[in-house]
PDB file of C-alpha atoms in Angstrom:
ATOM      1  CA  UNK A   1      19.021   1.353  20.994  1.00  0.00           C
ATOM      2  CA  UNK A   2      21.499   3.770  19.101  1.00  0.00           C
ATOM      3  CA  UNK A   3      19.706   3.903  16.002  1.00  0.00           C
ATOM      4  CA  UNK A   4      16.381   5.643  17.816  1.00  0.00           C
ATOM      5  CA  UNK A   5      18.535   8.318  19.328  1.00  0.00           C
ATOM      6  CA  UNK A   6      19.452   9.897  15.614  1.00  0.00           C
ATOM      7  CA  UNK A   7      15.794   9.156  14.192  1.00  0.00           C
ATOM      8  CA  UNK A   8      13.332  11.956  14.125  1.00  0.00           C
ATOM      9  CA  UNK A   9       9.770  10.758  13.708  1.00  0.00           C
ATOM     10  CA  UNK A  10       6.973  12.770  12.563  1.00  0.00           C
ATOM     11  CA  UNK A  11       3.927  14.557  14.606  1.00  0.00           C
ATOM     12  CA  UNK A  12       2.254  11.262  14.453  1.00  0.00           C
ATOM     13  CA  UNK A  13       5.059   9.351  15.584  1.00  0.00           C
ATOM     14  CA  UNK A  14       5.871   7.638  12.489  1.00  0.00           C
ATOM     15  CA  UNK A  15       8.517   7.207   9.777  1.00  0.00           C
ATOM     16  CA  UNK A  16       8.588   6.627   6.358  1.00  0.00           C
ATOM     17  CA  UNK A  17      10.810   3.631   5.953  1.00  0.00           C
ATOM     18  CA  UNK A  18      12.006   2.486   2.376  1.00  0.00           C
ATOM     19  CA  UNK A  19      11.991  -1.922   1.567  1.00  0.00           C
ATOM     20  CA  UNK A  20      14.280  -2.582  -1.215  1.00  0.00           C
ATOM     21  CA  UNK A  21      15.121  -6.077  -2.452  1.00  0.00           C
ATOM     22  CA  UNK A  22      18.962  -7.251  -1.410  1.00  0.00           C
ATOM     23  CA  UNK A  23      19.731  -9.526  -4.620  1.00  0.00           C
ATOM     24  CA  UNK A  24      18.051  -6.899  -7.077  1.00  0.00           C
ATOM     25  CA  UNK A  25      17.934  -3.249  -5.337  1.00  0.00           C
ATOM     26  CA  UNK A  26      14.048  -3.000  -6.527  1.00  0.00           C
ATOM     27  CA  UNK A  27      12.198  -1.081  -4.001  1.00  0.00           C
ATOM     28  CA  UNK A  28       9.736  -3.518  -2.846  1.00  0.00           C
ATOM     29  CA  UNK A  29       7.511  -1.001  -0.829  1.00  0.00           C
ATOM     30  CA  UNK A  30       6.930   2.038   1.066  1.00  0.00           C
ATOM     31  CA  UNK A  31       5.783   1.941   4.554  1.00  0.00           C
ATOM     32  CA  UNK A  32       6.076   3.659   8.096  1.00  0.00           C
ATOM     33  CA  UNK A  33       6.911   2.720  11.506  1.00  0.00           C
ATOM     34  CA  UNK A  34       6.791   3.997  14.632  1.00  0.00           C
ATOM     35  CA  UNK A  35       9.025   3.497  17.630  1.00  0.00           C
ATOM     36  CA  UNK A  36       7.762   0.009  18.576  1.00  0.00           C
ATOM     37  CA  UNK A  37       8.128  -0.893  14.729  1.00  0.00           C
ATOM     38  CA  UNK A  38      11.745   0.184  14.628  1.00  0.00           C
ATOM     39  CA  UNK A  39      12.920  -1.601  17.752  1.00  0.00           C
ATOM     40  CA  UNK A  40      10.630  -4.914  16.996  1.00  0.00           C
ATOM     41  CA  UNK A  41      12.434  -5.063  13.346  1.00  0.00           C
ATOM     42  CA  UNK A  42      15.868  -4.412  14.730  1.00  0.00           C
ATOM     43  CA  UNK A  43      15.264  -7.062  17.067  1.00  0.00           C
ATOM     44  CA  UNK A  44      13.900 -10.073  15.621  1.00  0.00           C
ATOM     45  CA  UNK A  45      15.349  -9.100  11.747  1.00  0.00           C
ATOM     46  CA  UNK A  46      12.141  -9.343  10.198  1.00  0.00           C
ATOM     47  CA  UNK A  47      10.169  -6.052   9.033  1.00  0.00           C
ATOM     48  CA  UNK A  48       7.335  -4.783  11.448  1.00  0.00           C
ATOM     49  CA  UNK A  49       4.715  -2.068  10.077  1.00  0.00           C
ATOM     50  CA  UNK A  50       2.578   0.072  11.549  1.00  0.00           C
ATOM     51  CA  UNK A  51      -0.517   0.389  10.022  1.00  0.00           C
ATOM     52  CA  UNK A  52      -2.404   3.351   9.659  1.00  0.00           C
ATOM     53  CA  UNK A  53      -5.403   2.230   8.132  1.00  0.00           C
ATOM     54  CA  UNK A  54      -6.068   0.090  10.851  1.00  0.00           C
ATOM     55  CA  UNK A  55      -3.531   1.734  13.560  1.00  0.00           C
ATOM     56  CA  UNK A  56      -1.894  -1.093  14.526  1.00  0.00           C
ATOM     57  CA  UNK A  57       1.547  -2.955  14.456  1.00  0.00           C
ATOM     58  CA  UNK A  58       1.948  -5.965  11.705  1.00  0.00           C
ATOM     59  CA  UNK A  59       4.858  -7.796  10.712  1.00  0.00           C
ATOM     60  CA  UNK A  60       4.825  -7.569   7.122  1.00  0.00           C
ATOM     61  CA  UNK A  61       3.700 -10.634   5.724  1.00  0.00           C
ATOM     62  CA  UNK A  62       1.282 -11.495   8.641  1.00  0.00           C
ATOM     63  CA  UNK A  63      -1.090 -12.205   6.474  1.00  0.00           C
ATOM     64  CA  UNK A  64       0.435 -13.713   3.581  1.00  0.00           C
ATOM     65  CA  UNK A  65       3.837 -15.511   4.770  1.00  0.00           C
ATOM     66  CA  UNK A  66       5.426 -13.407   2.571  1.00  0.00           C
ATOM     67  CA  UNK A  67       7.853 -12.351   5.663  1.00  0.00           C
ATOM     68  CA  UNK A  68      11.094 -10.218   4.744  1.00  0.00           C
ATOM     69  CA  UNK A  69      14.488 -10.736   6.417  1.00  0.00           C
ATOM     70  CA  UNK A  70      16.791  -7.371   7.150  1.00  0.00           C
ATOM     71  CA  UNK A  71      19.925  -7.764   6.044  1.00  0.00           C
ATOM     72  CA  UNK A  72      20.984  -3.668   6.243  1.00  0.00           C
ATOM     73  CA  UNK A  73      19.984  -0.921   7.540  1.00  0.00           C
ATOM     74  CA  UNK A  74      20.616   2.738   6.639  1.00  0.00           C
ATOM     75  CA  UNK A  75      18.998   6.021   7.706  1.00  0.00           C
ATOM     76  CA  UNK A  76      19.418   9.149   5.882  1.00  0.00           C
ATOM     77  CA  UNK A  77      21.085  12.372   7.115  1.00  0.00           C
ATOM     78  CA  UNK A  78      18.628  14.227   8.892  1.00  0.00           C
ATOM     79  CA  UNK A  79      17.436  10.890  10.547  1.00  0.00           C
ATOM     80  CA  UNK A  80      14.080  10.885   8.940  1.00  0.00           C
ATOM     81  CA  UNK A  81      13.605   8.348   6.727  1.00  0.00           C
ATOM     82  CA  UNK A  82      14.962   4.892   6.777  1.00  0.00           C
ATOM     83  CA  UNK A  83      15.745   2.372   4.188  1.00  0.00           C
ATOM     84  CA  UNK A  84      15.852  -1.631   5.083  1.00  0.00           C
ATOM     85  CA  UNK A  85      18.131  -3.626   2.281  1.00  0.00           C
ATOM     86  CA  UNK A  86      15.459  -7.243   2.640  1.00  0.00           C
ATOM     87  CA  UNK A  87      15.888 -10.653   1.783  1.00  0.00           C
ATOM     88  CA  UNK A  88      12.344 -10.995   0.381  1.00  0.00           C
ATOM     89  CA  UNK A  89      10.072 -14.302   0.611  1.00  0.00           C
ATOM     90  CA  UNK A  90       7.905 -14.981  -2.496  1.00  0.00           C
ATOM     91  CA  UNK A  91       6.795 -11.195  -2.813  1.00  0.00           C
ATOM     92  CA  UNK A  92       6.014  -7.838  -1.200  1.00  0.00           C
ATOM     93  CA  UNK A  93       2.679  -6.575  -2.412  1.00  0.00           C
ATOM     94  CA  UNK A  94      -0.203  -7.880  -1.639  1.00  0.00           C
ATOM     95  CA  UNK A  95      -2.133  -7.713  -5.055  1.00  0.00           C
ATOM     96  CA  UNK A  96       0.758 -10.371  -6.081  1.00  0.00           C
ATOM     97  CA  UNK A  97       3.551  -8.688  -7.802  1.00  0.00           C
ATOM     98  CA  UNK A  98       7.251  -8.609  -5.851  1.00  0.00           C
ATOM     99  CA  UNK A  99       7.077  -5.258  -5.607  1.00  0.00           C
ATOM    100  CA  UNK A 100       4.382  -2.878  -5.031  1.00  0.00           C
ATOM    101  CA  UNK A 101       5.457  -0.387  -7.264  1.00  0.00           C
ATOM    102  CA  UNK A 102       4.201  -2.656 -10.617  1.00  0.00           C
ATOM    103  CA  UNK A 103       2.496   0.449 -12.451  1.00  0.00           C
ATOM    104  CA  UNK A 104       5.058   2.525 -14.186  1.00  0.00           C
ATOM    105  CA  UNK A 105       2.794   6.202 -15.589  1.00  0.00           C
ATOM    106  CA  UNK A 106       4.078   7.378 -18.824  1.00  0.00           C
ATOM    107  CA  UNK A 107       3.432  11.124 -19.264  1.00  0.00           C
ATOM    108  CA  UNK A 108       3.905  11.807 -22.999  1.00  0.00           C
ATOM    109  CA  UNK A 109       1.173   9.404 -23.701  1.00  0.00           C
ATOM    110  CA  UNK A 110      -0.902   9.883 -20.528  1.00  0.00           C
ATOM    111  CA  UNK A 111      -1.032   6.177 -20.032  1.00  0.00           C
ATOM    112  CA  UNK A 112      -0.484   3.719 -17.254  1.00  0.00           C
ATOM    113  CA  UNK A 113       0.849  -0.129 -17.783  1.00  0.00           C
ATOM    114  CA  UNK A 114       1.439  -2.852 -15.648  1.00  0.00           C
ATOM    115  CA  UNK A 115       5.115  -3.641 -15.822  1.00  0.00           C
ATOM    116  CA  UNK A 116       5.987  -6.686 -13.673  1.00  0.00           C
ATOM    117  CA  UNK A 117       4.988 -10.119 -13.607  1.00  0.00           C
ATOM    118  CA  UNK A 118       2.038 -11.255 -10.797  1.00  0.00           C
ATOM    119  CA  UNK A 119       4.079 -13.682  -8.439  1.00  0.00           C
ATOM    120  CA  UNK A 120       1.264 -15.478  -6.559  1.00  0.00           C
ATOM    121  CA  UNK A 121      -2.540 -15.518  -6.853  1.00  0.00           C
ATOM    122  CA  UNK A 122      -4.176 -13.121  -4.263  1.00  0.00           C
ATOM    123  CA  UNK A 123      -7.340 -14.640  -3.535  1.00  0.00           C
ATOM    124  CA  UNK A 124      -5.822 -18.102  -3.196  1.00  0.00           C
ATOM    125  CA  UNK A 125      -3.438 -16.270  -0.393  1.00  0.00           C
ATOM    126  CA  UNK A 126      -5.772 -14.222   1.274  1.00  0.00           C
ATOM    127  CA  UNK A 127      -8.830 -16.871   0.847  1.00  0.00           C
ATOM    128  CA  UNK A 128     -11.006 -14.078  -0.861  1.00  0.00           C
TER     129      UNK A 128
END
């Protein structure tokens, strides 16, 4: 695969890879692959994960459904860091918002809010 030739992966063999939302450009999550992750998302269009808190290879959404579809894919210029442009099902983070990044820190007041809307229920997903 041409696209593993130009990436450089770090001492642990990983990446960091960038999910952003097609239809709204909101980054949906950060996560990192490794070589098997790459070629596994290339080839069936849906985003694989490795894991490192339980160093192992996912599909994102294993869990949940929640699968996301590549649509692009672009790597930056020093071919260490990737971003996937994803067609997103329900939502991306697992605590139930679309995107993971649903706390927003505002300095001047040393505060943090929640700024997006909870998508799905958690424990009804995950049976908790």
């Amino acid at each position: 695969m041409q696209l593993l030739e130009k990436l450089h992966f770090n001492e642990k063999g990983l990446i960091p890879s960038v999910i952003v939302d097609i239809m709204d450009g909101k980054v949906l999550t950060l996560c990192y692959m490794n070589k098997e992750a790459v070629t596994k998302t290339i080839e069936t269009s849906k985003v694989h994960v490795f894991r490192r808190s339980q160093n192992r290879l996912m599909i994102k959404g294993e869990s949940s459904g929640h699968i996301q579809v590549v649509k692009r894919v672009f790597f930056d210029c020093e071919g260490n860091s990737l971003i996937f442009m994803v067609e997103q099902q329900v939502a991306a983070c697992h605590a139930g918002y679309k995107t993971c990044f649903y706390r927003e820190y505002f300095p001047k007041t040393d505060s943090i809010q929640i700024v997006e809307n909870k998508i799905f229920d958690p424990d009804k997903v995950y049976n908790k």
